[in-house]
Amino acid sequence: CTVRPLRLLTPLRASTLSPFTTRASSTLQHLKSATANPSSSTGHHPHPHRDRHINRSEVDDEVPWLAKQPLHPLSLADLVKHGRPPLSAEALLASARFTLSLLPIRLAHRIQALRNLPYIVVSNPNIRKIYNNYQHSLSTLLPWQGRTISNLEDEIRFTEVLAELVQTHTDTIPILARGFLECRKYISAAEVTRFLDEHLRARIGTRLVAEQHIALHFSSTPHFDPGASPTPCPEHPSYIGVIDTALRPASTVDSCGGFVADICELNYGVRPRWVVDGEPDTTFAFVPMHLEYIVTELLKNAFRATVENGMNREPVVITIAPEPPNPVPPHRAVHLDPPSETRGVFGNTDAIAPLDDNAPGVTIRIRDRGGGINPDVLPHIWGYSFTTFIDQDEVPGAWGDDALGVISAASNGASSIAGLGYGLPLSRAYAEYFGGGIAVQSLYGWGTDVYLRLKGVGKIDEGK
Ligand code: ADP
Ligand code: MG
């Protein structure tokens, strides 16, 4: 297959920062060649309205109005409602129209939130860059508003805009991290956490909506245009867009484990071992890229602690426990840490609701012998930018300038075992997005157990 539905082509290297990097750039390239190819039955003819350049002040004018529109309460049902690929041309157009109905409002909400930061913070070059990215993305979508995407030529052009949008926002996290680090004198850590919790959760949803349509496009277009490449991937019949309806977490753990062990080897010269037990053959419906992100971050933490504690010979044990249907018997219930404080900011407007409450879920326990977490450190682990990686003696919560080095490395796509301080809070944001959660249990002096509970997508309507 030329493009595999959301299997990372370069396994996980990109996903340490964003699970979407690799795909977005190859998507863009493919679409560029598709629209440039006049022999294609869907060849591009310039559209007088949609090719119109929207300037900054036009975007500025639209933002307050769009930001007042309520966010559509997105459900996973929305993501799969167009059916199982390959979609019919009508269903693909409907998916494009649905995506277009959501994105400008979502981007405008983010622009408004960035504008509400203290002026000196928005003036920081890194924060400004993110702000400009949002402005730019909105400017590429505005020409599509108020129009119907009614043919496949439009759909290809629109998907190209989506692919560019996903690519534009790929490096957001290290850039924001650097920006807030540089502004730490002007904004409290609590304000940064509040902003980032909201911003990064919203970003998960926006990328999901865009990626879902891009993935549906790729798995559907060859259906009605045999000349188009790439062909659908017969080895991934379980995918509906970005959702794998038969995702096997044990396989994700093994591939992520190999990747994190490689980083450990580079950093420390040793490869920690891991074993998977419980019920490794469990499958459930979930977004593989999200699981890959979370598992990579949790394994980095577990491997790092194991190595730094000199316990390399003790494997990290990953237990896969399928969750029985509701009600969960008390002996199987996992008590999770309370969700992050700012969750309420979204209420149900941004979090994606599982398709049904009885959707099968899975709990993954990652147990290491890394010495646990110092009780002085424990209250800080969920804070963005909090890390003990640079200097073990540093005051908890302090932001050392050394962290800028880690961020530079991260911006260049280099993989680091730790140091950005975003692993736990962002993993929790991903887990909570679908109604799951993460709990950390530290046995100081011995090791740490991390419980990752994920709610599956539930029954999926086969659609047309
Ligand atoms: P980073 O890994 O970049 O430091 P994280 O958010 O992933 O950021 O973790 C924050 C901190 O939590 C780590 O620096 C470490 O001190 C602590 N921590 C997380 N997981 C573990 C673990 N399994 N064992 C020991 N300490 C941990
Ligand atoms: Mg980490």
Tab-separated table of C-alpha atoms and ligand atoms in Angstrom:
chain	number	residue	atom	x	y	z
A	1	CYS	CA	0.000	0.000	0.000
A	2	THR	CA	1.216	3.465	-0.761
A	3	VAL	CA	-0.536	4.925	2.262
A	4	ARG	CA	-1.563	2.857	5.218
A	5	PRO	CA	-4.562	4.132	7.115
A	6	LEU	CA	-2.978	5.736	10.124
A	7	ARG	CA	-0.265	3.214	10.688
A	8	LEU	CA	2.793	5.321	11.219
A	9	LEU	CA	5.151	4.878	8.331
A	10	THR	CA	8.135	5.807	10.458
A	11	PRO	CA	7.045	4.012	13.574
A	12	LEU	CA	6.497	6.476	16.356
A	13	ARG	CA	9.377	8.792	15.791
A	14	ALA	CA	7.007	11.549	14.870
A	15	SER	CA	4.412	10.540	17.397
A	16	THR	CA	6.602	11.520	20.322
A	17	LEU	CA	5.470	15.037	19.580
A	18	SER	CA	2.509	14.588	17.361
A	19	PRO	CA	1.063	11.361	16.144
A	20	PHE	CA	0.125	13.001	12.885
A	21	THR	CA	3.352	14.376	11.474
A	22	THR	CA	4.333	11.715	8.996
A	23	ARG	CA	0.930	11.265	7.540
A	24	ALA	CA	0.125	14.909	7.087
A	25	SER	CA	3.161	15.641	4.952
A	26	SER	CA	2.738	12.579	2.747
A	27	THR	CA	-0.975	13.346	2.425
A	28	LEU	CA	-0.209	16.839	1.274
A	29	GLN	CA	2.269	15.637	-1.285
A	30	HIS	CA	-0.138	13.096	-2.681
A	31	LEU	CA	-2.958	15.581	-2.922
A	32	LYS	CA	-0.736	18.159	-4.585
A	33	SER	CA	0.145	15.663	-7.282
A	34	ALA	CA	-3.504	14.558	-7.590
A	35	THR	CA	-4.750	18.088	-8.117
A	36	ALA	CA	-1.892	18.911	-10.482
A	37	ASN	CA	-2.575	15.896	-12.667
A	38	PRO	CA	-4.802	16.980	-15.552
A	39	SER	CA	-5.412	13.388	-16.679
A	40	SER	CA	-7.094	12.590	-13.390
A	41	SER	CA	-10.854	12.498	-13.707
A	42	THR	CA	-10.945	14.850	-10.747
A	43	GLY	CA	-8.301	17.210	-12.120
A	44	HIS	CA	-8.134	20.665	-10.608
A	45	HIS	CA	-9.608	23.720	-12.280
A	46	PRO	CA	-9.061	26.916	-10.352
A	47	HIS	CA	-12.135	27.911	-8.482
A	48	PRO	CA	-12.631	31.648	-8.656
A	49	HIS	CA	-14.099	31.953	-5.202
A	50	ARG	CA	-12.131	29.329	-3.304
A	51	ASP	CA	-8.787	30.402	-4.640
A	52	ARG	CA	-9.433	33.929	-3.395
A	53	HIS	CA	-6.820	35.055	-0.908
A	54	ILE	CA	-8.294	36.060	2.416
A	55	ASN	CA	-6.292	38.746	4.132
A	56	ARG	CA	-5.632	39.156	7.819
A	57	SER	CA	-8.213	41.815	8.458
A	58	GLU	CA	-10.922	39.686	6.840
A	59	VAL	CA	-9.970	36.864	9.215
A	60	ASP	CA	-9.970	39.306	12.135
A	61	ASP	CA	-13.470	40.400	11.204
A	62	GLU	CA	-14.797	36.845	11.162
A	63	VAL	CA	-13.281	35.645	14.446
A	64	PRO	CA	-15.593	37.306	17.009
A	65	TRP	CA	-18.687	36.117	15.165
A	66	LEU	CA	-17.408	32.564	14.686
A	67	ALA	CA	-16.085	32.347	18.247
A	68	LYS	CA	-19.601	33.147	19.520
A	69	GLN	CA	-20.998	30.082	17.762
A	70	PRO	CA	-21.284	27.132	20.121
A	71	LEU	CA	-18.888	24.227	19.610
A	72	HIS	CA	-20.712	21.293	18.130
A	73	PRO	CA	-20.806	18.534	20.769
A	74	LEU	CA	-18.811	16.052	18.777
A	75	SER	CA	-19.503	12.390	19.289
A	76	LEU	CA	-17.675	9.376	17.998
A	77	ALA	CA	-20.905	8.531	16.260
A	78	ASP	CA	-20.269	11.640	14.141
A	79	LEU	CA	-16.917	10.282	13.060
A	80	VAL	CA	-18.264	6.956	11.871
A	81	LYS	CA	-21.703	8.061	10.682
A	82	HIS	CA	-20.681	8.177	7.032
A	83	GLY	CA	-20.120	4.434	7.101
A	84	ARG	CA	-17.324	2.009	6.520
A	85	PRO	CA	-14.918	2.842	3.687
A	86	PRO	CA	-14.874	2.843	0.777
A	87	LEU	CA	-17.545	5.523	1.016
A	88	SER	CA	-19.826	6.362	-1.864
A	89	ALA	CA	-19.119	9.699	-3.511
A	90	GLU	CA	-22.204	11.163	-1.796
A	91	ALA	CA	-21.082	9.957	1.634
A	92	LEU	CA	-17.586	11.329	1.068
A	93	LEU	CA	-19.026	14.729	0.114
A	94	ALA	CA	-21.263	14.635	3.178
A	95	SER	CA	-18.204	13.930	5.332
A	96	ALA	CA	-16.371	16.899	3.779
A	97	ARG	CA	-19.356	19.185	4.374
A	98	PHE	CA	-19.669	18.015	7.967
A	99	THR	CA	-15.950	18.634	8.552
A	100	LEU	CA	-16.247	22.105	7.058
A	101	SER	CA	-19.201	22.891	9.300
A	102	LEU	CA	-17.059	22.265	12.397
A	103	LEU	CA	-13.574	23.544	11.742
A	104	PRO	CA	-13.862	27.335	11.299
A	105	ILE	CA	-15.761	27.621	14.591
A	106	ARG	CA	-13.212	25.469	16.380
A	107	LEU	CA	-10.286	27.519	15.024
A	108	ALA	CA	-12.005	30.802	15.906
A	109	HIS	CA	-12.502	29.631	19.500
A	110	ARG	CA	-8.757	28.954	19.743
A	111	ILE	CA	-7.840	32.315	18.221
A	112	GLN	CA	-10.108	34.021	20.725
A	113	ALA	CA	-8.518	32.098	23.614
A	114	LEU	CA	-5.037	33.121	22.436
A	115	ARG	CA	-6.185	36.746	22.201
A	116	ASN	CA	-7.385	36.550	25.789
A	117	LEU	CA	-3.870	35.779	27.061
A	118	PRO	CA	-1.986	38.750	28.542
A	119	TYR	CA	-0.726	40.968	25.714
A	120	ILE	CA	2.930	40.465	26.600
A	121	VAL	CA	2.436	36.702	26.332
A	122	VAL	CA	0.770	36.846	22.905
A	123	SER	CA	3.615	39.112	21.803
A	124	ASN	CA	6.163	36.389	22.488
A	125	PRO	CA	7.452	35.196	19.095
A	126	ASN	CA	6.631	31.551	19.787
A	127	ILE	CA	3.104	32.158	21.033
A	128	ARG	CA	2.629	34.598	18.156
A	129	LYS	CA	3.705	31.891	15.720
A	130	ILE	CA	0.963	29.604	16.998
A	131	TYR	CA	-1.506	32.484	16.823
A	132	ASN	CA	-0.457	33.158	13.216
A	133	ASN	CA	-0.842	29.470	12.365
A	134	TYR	CA	-4.446	29.559	13.536
A	135	GLN	CA	-5.104	32.766	11.635
A	136	HIS	CA	-3.581	31.234	8.527
A	137	SER	CA	-5.600	28.024	8.827
A	138	LEU	CA	-8.801	29.950	9.301
A	139	SER	CA	-7.955	32.055	6.241
A	140	THR	CA	-7.688	28.878	4.151
A	141	LEU	CA	-11.115	27.662	5.301
A	142	LEU	CA	-13.079	30.904	5.107
A	143	PRO	CA	-13.355	30.881	1.290
A	144	TRP	CA	-15.238	27.585	1.607
A	145	GLN	CA	-17.851	28.906	3.953
A	146	GLY	CA	-21.377	29.372	2.761
A	147	ARG	CA	-20.755	27.084	-0.216
A	148	THR	CA	-21.610	23.471	-0.725
A	149	ILE	CA	-18.893	20.978	-1.477
A	150	SER	CA	-20.827	19.336	-4.254
A	151	ASN	CA	-18.392	17.434	-6.448
A	152	LEU	CA	-15.247	15.368	-6.142
A	153	GLU	CA	-13.045	18.105	-7.490
A	154	ASP	CA	-14.138	20.310	-4.595
A	155	GLU	CA	-13.611	17.437	-2.216
A	156	ILE	CA	-10.007	16.908	-3.322
A	157	ARG	CA	-9.275	20.615	-2.991
A	158	PHE	CA	-10.886	20.713	0.420
A	159	THR	CA	-8.942	17.644	1.573
A	160	GLU	CA	-5.777	19.382	0.447
A	161	VAL	CA	-6.688	22.326	2.678
A	162	LEU	CA	-7.257	19.908	5.572
A	163	ALA	CA	-3.911	18.198	5.016
A	164	GLU	CA	-2.176	21.550	5.043
A	165	LEU	CA	-4.012	22.492	8.217
A	166	VAL	CA	-2.875	19.315	9.971
A	167	GLN	CA	0.692	19.889	8.825
A	168	THR	CA	0.720	23.566	9.852
A	169	HIS	CA	-0.105	22.657	13.430
A	170	THR	CA	2.237	19.698	13.771
A	171	ASP	CA	4.918	21.363	15.895
A	172	THR	CA	2.558	23.267	18.164
A	173	ILE	CA	3.599	21.556	21.363
A	174	PRO	CA	7.333	22.321	21.527
A	175	ILE	CA	6.667	25.848	20.243
A	176	LEU	CA	4.025	26.551	22.883
A	177	ALA	CA	6.239	24.937	25.522
A	178	ARG	CA	9.101	27.247	24.591
A	179	GLY	CA	6.814	30.289	24.443
A	180	PHE	CA	5.345	29.739	27.890
A	181	LEU	CA	8.775	28.975	29.311
A	182	GLU	CA	10.040	32.313	28.008
A	183	CYS	CA	6.970	34.087	29.423
A	184	ARG	CA	7.055	32.494	32.829
A	185	LYS	CA	7.630	35.875	34.517
A	186	TYR	CA	4.395	37.256	33.117
A	187	ILE	CA	1.922	34.455	33.596
A	188	SER	CA	1.313	32.103	36.508
A	189	ALA	CA	1.837	28.365	36.176
A	190	ALA	CA	-1.867	27.897	37.016
A	191	GLU	CA	-2.909	30.155	34.128
A	192	VAL	CA	-0.598	28.304	31.764
A	193	THR	CA	-2.062	24.974	32.862
A	194	ARG	CA	-5.593	26.249	32.403
A	195	PHE	CA	-4.819	27.562	28.931
A	196	LEU	CA	-2.887	24.491	27.791
A	197	ASP	CA	-5.399	22.019	29.163
A	198	GLU	CA	-8.120	23.674	27.154
A	199	HIS	CA	-6.008	24.388	24.106
A	200	LEU	CA	-4.424	20.966	23.752
A	201	ARG	CA	-7.712	19.145	24.305
A	202	ALA	CA	-9.375	21.287	21.677
A	203	ARG	CA	-6.439	20.566	19.374
A	204	ILE	CA	-6.973	16.820	19.790
A	205	GLY	CA	-10.558	17.201	18.594
A	206	THR	CA	-9.756	19.505	15.692
A	207	ARG	CA	-7.023	17.223	14.383
A	208	LEU	CA	-9.266	14.218	14.828
A	209	VAL	CA	-12.015	15.780	12.715
A	210	ALA	CA	-9.565	16.790	9.974
A	211	GLU	CA	-7.661	13.481	10.039
A	212	GLN	CA	-10.880	11.504	9.919
A	213	HIS	CA	-11.940	13.107	6.671
A	214	ILE	CA	-8.444	12.802	5.174
A	215	ALA	CA	-8.387	9.092	6.057
A	216	LEU	CA	-11.879	8.523	4.647
A	217	HIS	CA	-10.798	10.309	1.479
A	218	PHE	CA	-7.783	8.038	1.019
A	219	SER	CA	-9.649	4.851	1.644
A	220	SER	CA	-12.549	5.878	-0.612
A	221	THR	CA	-11.333	7.759	-3.679
A	222	PRO	CA	-9.957	4.713	-5.555
A	223	HIS	CA	-13.461	3.267	-5.249
A	224	PHE	CA	-14.850	5.703	-7.810
A	225	ASP	CA	-11.633	6.801	-9.481
A	226	PRO	CA	-9.540	3.716	-10.243
A	227	GLY	CA	-6.845	5.993	-11.676
A	228	ALA	CA	-6.296	7.618	-8.312
A	229	SER	CA	-3.576	6.393	-6.081
A	230	PRO	CA	-3.025	5.158	-3.466
A	231	THR	CA	-5.137	2.035	-3.434
A	232	PRO	CA	-7.105	1.045	-0.344
A	233	CYS	CA	-5.173	-1.136	2.041
A	234	PRO	CA	-6.678	-4.602	2.154
A	235	GLU	CA	-4.631	-5.458	5.222
A	236	HIS	CA	-6.520	-2.882	7.278
A	237	PRO	CA	-10.161	-3.808	6.822
A	238	SER	CA	-10.813	-2.980	10.460
A	239	TYR	CA	-10.297	0.768	9.964
A	240	ILE	CA	-13.014	3.365	9.686
A	241	GLY	CA	-10.982	6.453	8.944
A	242	VAL	CA	-8.705	6.978	11.922
A	243	ILE	CA	-10.529	4.452	14.110
A	244	ASP	CA	-9.338	0.862	14.262
A	245	THR	CA	-12.329	-1.225	15.227
A	246	ALA	CA	-10.071	-4.133	16.229
A	247	LEU	CA	-7.137	-2.422	17.872
A	248	ARG	CA	-4.942	-4.805	19.859
A	249	PRO	CA	-3.254	-2.828	22.658
A	250	ALA	CA	-0.655	-5.569	23.228
A	251	SER	CA	0.675	-4.971	19.706
A	252	THR	CA	0.807	-1.224	20.325
A	253	VAL	CA	2.723	-1.841	23.565
A	254	ASP	CA	5.259	-4.028	21.749
A	255	SER	CA	5.880	-1.584	18.907
A	256	CYS	CA	6.077	1.405	21.262
A	257	GLY	CA	8.286	-0.614	23.646
A	258	GLY	CA	10.786	-1.255	20.851
A	259	PHE	CA	10.851	2.426	19.959
A	260	VAL	CA	11.307	3.604	23.568
A	261	ALA	CA	13.984	0.969	24.180
A	262	ASP	CA	15.860	2.428	21.181
A	263	ILE	CA	15.755	5.896	22.756
A	264	CYS	CA	16.959	4.434	26.066
A	265	GLU	CA	19.831	2.782	24.287
A	266	LEU	CA	20.818	6.141	22.795
A	267	ASN	CA	20.454	7.987	26.114
A	268	TYR	CA	21.724	5.440	28.614
A	269	GLY	CA	23.343	2.659	26.602
A	270	VAL	CA	20.877	0.065	27.945
A	271	ARG	CA	17.635	-1.441	26.668
A	272	PRO	CA	15.104	-2.057	29.415
A	273	ARG	CA	12.938	-5.152	28.967
A	274	TRP	CA	9.166	-5.383	29.124
A	275	VAL	CA	6.636	-8.181	29.298
A	276	VAL	CA	2.965	-8.120	28.414
A	277	ASP	CA	0.600	-10.240	30.471
A	278	GLY	CA	-3.097	-10.324	31.342
A	279	GLU	CA	-5.183	-10.874	28.201
A	280	PRO	CA	-2.922	-9.752	25.361
A	281	ASP	CA	-5.397	-10.802	22.672
A	282	THR	CA	-7.920	-8.190	23.769
A	283	THR	CA	-9.076	-5.892	20.975
A	284	PHE	CA	-11.302	-2.852	21.089
A	285	ALA	CA	-12.304	0.075	18.877
A	286	PHE	CA	-10.043	3.068	19.381
A	287	VAL	CA	-7.843	5.619	17.629
A	288	PRO	CA	-4.435	3.918	17.228
A	289	MET	CA	-2.491	7.178	17.075
A	290	HIS	CA	-3.853	8.261	20.418
A	291	LEU	CA	-2.994	4.950	22.037
A	292	GLU	CA	0.496	5.091	20.516
A	293	TYR	CA	1.055	8.572	21.916
A	294	ILE	CA	-0.064	7.636	25.430
A	295	VAL	CA	1.739	4.287	25.608
A	296	THR	CA	4.968	5.832	24.282
A	297	GLU	CA	4.898	8.529	26.962
A	298	LEU	CA	4.072	6.124	29.785
A	299	LEU	CA	6.757	3.664	28.694
A	300	LYS	CA	9.327	6.473	28.465
A	301	ASN	CA	8.599	7.347	32.073
A	302	ALA	CA	8.702	3.712	33.209
A	303	PHE	CA	11.906	2.882	31.290
A	304	ARG	CA	13.665	6.043	32.408
A	305	ALA	CA	12.826	5.365	36.075
A	306	THR	CA	13.904	1.726	35.721
A	307	VAL	CA	17.286	2.657	34.244
A	308	GLU	CA	17.941	5.557	36.615
A	309	ASN	CA	17.061	3.300	39.542
A	310	GLY	CA	19.562	0.703	38.321
A	311	MET	CA	16.867	-1.970	37.933
A	312	ASN	CA	17.470	-2.854	34.283
A	313	ARG	CA	17.144	-6.521	34.934
A	314	GLU	CA	13.566	-6.125	36.189
A	315	PRO	CA	11.173	-5.956	33.257
A	316	VAL	CA	8.440	-3.354	33.071
A	317	VAL	CA	5.231	-5.386	33.252
A	318	ILE	CA	2.284	-4.310	31.143
A	319	THR	CA	-0.998	-5.976	32.038
A	320	ILE	CA	-3.867	-5.817	29.567
A	321	ALA	CA	-7.251	-6.221	31.220
A	322	PRO	CA	-10.399	-6.062	29.107
A	323	GLU	CA	-13.148	-4.285	30.913
A	324	PRO	CA	-16.281	-6.300	31.397
A	325	PRO	CA	-19.494	-4.684	30.181
A	326	ASN	CA	-21.213	-2.344	32.619
A	327	PRO	CA	-21.806	-2.468	35.452
A	328	VAL	CA	-18.167	-3.099	36.313
A	329	PRO	CA	-17.999	-5.549	39.212
A	330	PRO	CA	-16.483	-3.766	42.227
A	331	HIS	CA	-13.414	-6.006	42.271
A	332	ARG	CA	-12.544	-4.894	38.742
A	333	ALA	CA	-13.310	-1.199	39.118
A	334	VAL	CA	-10.262	0.995	38.833
A	335	HIS	CA	-10.282	4.123	40.920
A	336	LEU	CA	-8.897	6.868	38.797
A	337	ASP	CA	-7.381	10.133	39.877
A	338	PRO	CA	-9.975	12.862	39.593
A	339	PRO	CA	-9.969	14.249	36.081
A	340	SER	CA	-7.885	17.328	35.525
A	341	GLU	CA	-9.378	20.486	37.035
A	342	THR	CA	-10.054	22.264	33.797
A	343	ARG	CA	-12.052	19.431	32.328
A	344	GLY	CA	-15.158	21.336	33.320
A	345	VAL	CA	-14.210	24.131	30.957
A	346	PHE	CA	-15.392	21.953	28.150
A	347	GLY	CA	-18.232	20.220	29.844
A	348	ASN	CA	-19.597	18.043	27.141
A	349	THR	CA	-18.988	20.511	24.406
A	350	ASP	CA	-15.573	19.325	23.410
A	351	ALA	CA	-14.981	15.916	24.892
A	352	ILE	CA	-16.027	13.166	22.559
A	353	ALA	CA	-18.687	10.967	24.014
A	354	PRO	CA	-18.342	7.227	23.546
A	355	LEU	CA	-20.931	5.781	21.226
A	356	ASP	CA	-22.597	3.909	24.011
A	357	ASP	CA	-21.913	3.454	27.676
A	358	ASN	CA	-21.516	-0.256	27.281
A	359	ALA	CA	-18.697	0.123	24.804
A	360	PRO	CA	-15.999	-2.373	25.660
A	361	GLY	CA	-12.996	-0.723	27.246
A	362	VAL	CA	-9.582	-1.815	28.328
A	363	THR	CA	-7.371	-1.072	31.292
A	364	ILE	CA	-3.621	-1.183	30.795
A	365	ARG	CA	-1.402	-1.279	33.875
A	366	ILE	CA	2.229	-0.325	33.441
A	367	ARG	CA	4.261	-1.462	36.433
A	368	ASP	CA	7.891	-0.511	36.874
A	369	ARG	CA	10.543	-1.046	39.521
A	370	GLY	CA	11.894	2.445	39.008
A	371	GLY	CA	11.833	3.486	42.687
A	372	GLY	CA	8.490	5.298	42.643
A	373	ILE	CA	7.917	9.029	42.813
A	374	ASN	CA	9.201	11.198	45.627
A	375	PRO	CA	6.189	12.459	47.667
A	376	ASP	CA	7.515	16.032	47.223
A	377	VAL	CA	7.370	15.585	43.464
A	378	LEU	CA	4.044	13.745	43.283
A	379	PRO	CA	1.733	16.799	43.514
A	380	HIS	CA	3.465	18.367	40.503
A	381	ILE	CA	3.581	15.528	37.982
A	382	TRP	CA	0.429	16.615	36.119
A	383	GLY	CA	1.689	20.147	35.523
A	384	TYR	CA	2.725	21.117	31.980
A	385	SER	CA	6.480	21.674	31.785
A	386	PHE	CA	7.082	19.951	35.113
A	387	THR	CA	9.959	17.521	34.859
A	388	THR	CA	12.649	16.075	37.096
A	389	PHE	CA	14.726	15.150	34.083
A	390	ILE	CA	17.201	18.026	33.832
A	391	ASP	CA	18.291	18.473	37.377
A	392	GLN	CA	17.246	16.058	40.087
A	393	ASP	CA	17.926	18.685	42.775
A	394	GLU	CA	15.840	21.389	41.219
A	395	VAL	CA	12.894	22.788	43.180
A	396	PRO	CA	9.797	20.919	42.036
A	397	GLY	CA	7.850	22.953	39.546
A	398	ALA	CA	10.756	25.224	38.695
A	399	TRP	CA	11.376	25.780	35.026
A	400	GLY	CA	15.048	25.586	34.304
A	401	ASP	CA	16.480	27.234	31.223
A	402	ASP	CA	18.085	23.881	30.445
A	403	ALA	CA	14.612	22.790	29.408
A	404	LEU	CA	14.961	25.024	26.363
A	405	GLY	CA	17.617	22.646	25.084
A	406	VAL	CA	15.217	19.716	25.321
A	407	ILE	CA	12.559	21.759	23.550
A	408	SER	CA	14.943	22.666	20.733
A	409	ALA	CA	15.741	19.005	20.287
A	410	ALA	CA	12.025	18.215	20.324
A	411	SER	CA	11.286	20.881	17.704
A	412	ASN	CA	13.847	19.281	15.435
A	413	GLY	CA	12.017	15.993	15.700
A	414	ALA	CA	14.712	14.418	17.869
A	415	SER	CA	13.422	11.951	20.409
A	416	SER	CA	14.195	12.490	24.012
A	417	ILE	CA	13.445	10.099	26.840
A	418	ALA	CA	12.006	12.942	28.969
A	419	GLY	CA	12.314	16.624	29.717
A	420	LEU	CA	9.429	18.452	28.094
A	421	GLY	CA	7.210	17.733	31.068
A	422	TYR	CA	4.186	17.246	28.810
A	423	GLY	CA	4.061	13.432	28.826
A	424	LEU	CA	1.665	12.844	31.709
A	425	PRO	CA	-0.691	15.826	31.300
A	426	LEU	CA	-1.030	15.355	27.560
A	427	SER	CA	-1.499	11.588	27.867
A	428	ARG	CA	-4.253	12.274	30.347
A	429	ALA	CA	-5.849	14.714	27.923
A	430	TYR	CA	-5.854	12.020	25.229
A	431	ALA	CA	-7.224	9.365	27.604
A	432	GLU	CA	-9.962	11.630	28.975
A	433	TYR	CA	-11.020	12.710	25.535
A	434	PHE	CA	-12.904	9.467	25.062
A	435	GLY	CA	-14.056	9.151	28.648
A	436	GLY	CA	-11.058	7.238	30.007
A	437	GLY	CA	-8.420	8.338	32.472
A	438	ILE	CA	-5.002	7.769	33.977
A	439	ALA	CA	-4.123	7.002	37.605
A	440	VAL	CA	-0.597	6.970	38.999
A	441	GLN	CA	0.164	4.906	42.103
A	442	SER	CA	3.639	5.361	43.481
A	443	LEU	CA	5.238	3.045	45.996
A	444	TYR	CA	8.137	5.267	46.903
A	445	GLY	CA	11.385	3.394	47.174
A	446	TRP	CA	10.026	0.542	45.044
A	447	GLY	CA	8.220	1.450	41.840
A	448	THR	CA	5.222	2.940	40.098
A	449	ASP	CA	1.970	1.549	38.729
A	450	VAL	CA	0.198	3.562	36.082
A	451	TYR	CA	-3.374	2.595	35.242
A	452	LEU	CA	-4.507	3.702	31.832
A	453	ARG	CA	-8.182	3.146	31.358
A	454	LEU	CA	-9.636	3.586	27.906
A	455	LYS	CA	-13.193	3.525	26.816
A	456	GLY	CA	-13.719	1.930	23.437
A	457	VAL	CA	-15.716	3.434	20.662
A	458	GLY	CA	-18.587	1.031	21.076
A	459	LYS	CA	-20.804	-0.549	18.481
A	460	ILE	CA	-20.125	0.841	15.060
A	461	ASP	CA	-22.917	1.187	12.616
A	462	GLU	CA	-21.772	-0.346	9.359
A	463	GLY	CA	-23.551	2.399	7.455
A	464	LYS	CA	-23.893	2.026	3.731
B	1	ADP	P1	8.896	14.231	31.611
B	1	ADP	O1	8.938	12.756	31.406
B	1	ADP	O2	9.221	15.006	30.378
B	1	ADP	O3	9.694	14.645	32.805
B	1	ADP	P2	6.161	13.696	32.365
B	1	ADP	O4	4.951	14.547	32.395
B	1	ADP	O5	6.123	12.469	31.532
B	1	ADP	O6	7.371	14.634	31.929
B	1	ADP	O7	6.508	13.251	33.841
B	1	ADP	C1	6.670	14.226	34.852
B	1	ADP	C2	7.515	13.694	35.987
B	1	ADP	O8	6.813	12.654	36.677
B	1	ADP	C3	8.816	13.045	35.559
B	1	ADP	O9	9.859	14.002	35.336
B	1	ADP	C4	9.114	12.141	36.758
B	1	ADP	O10	9.714	12.872	37.798
B	1	ADP	C5	7.728	11.728	37.244
B	1	ADP	N1	7.367	10.361	36.790
B	1	ADP	C6	6.453	10.062	35.846
B	1	ADP	N2	6.348	8.721	35.682
B	1	ADP	C7	7.224	8.155	36.544
B	1	ADP	C8	7.608	6.789	36.876
B	1	ADP	N3	7.035	5.747	36.245
B	1	ADP	N4	8.542	6.605	37.829
B	1	ADP	C9	9.116	7.671	38.442
B	1	ADP	N5	8.812	8.960	38.199
B	1	ADP	C10	7.884	9.216	37.272
B	2	MG	MG	7.642	11.645	30.384
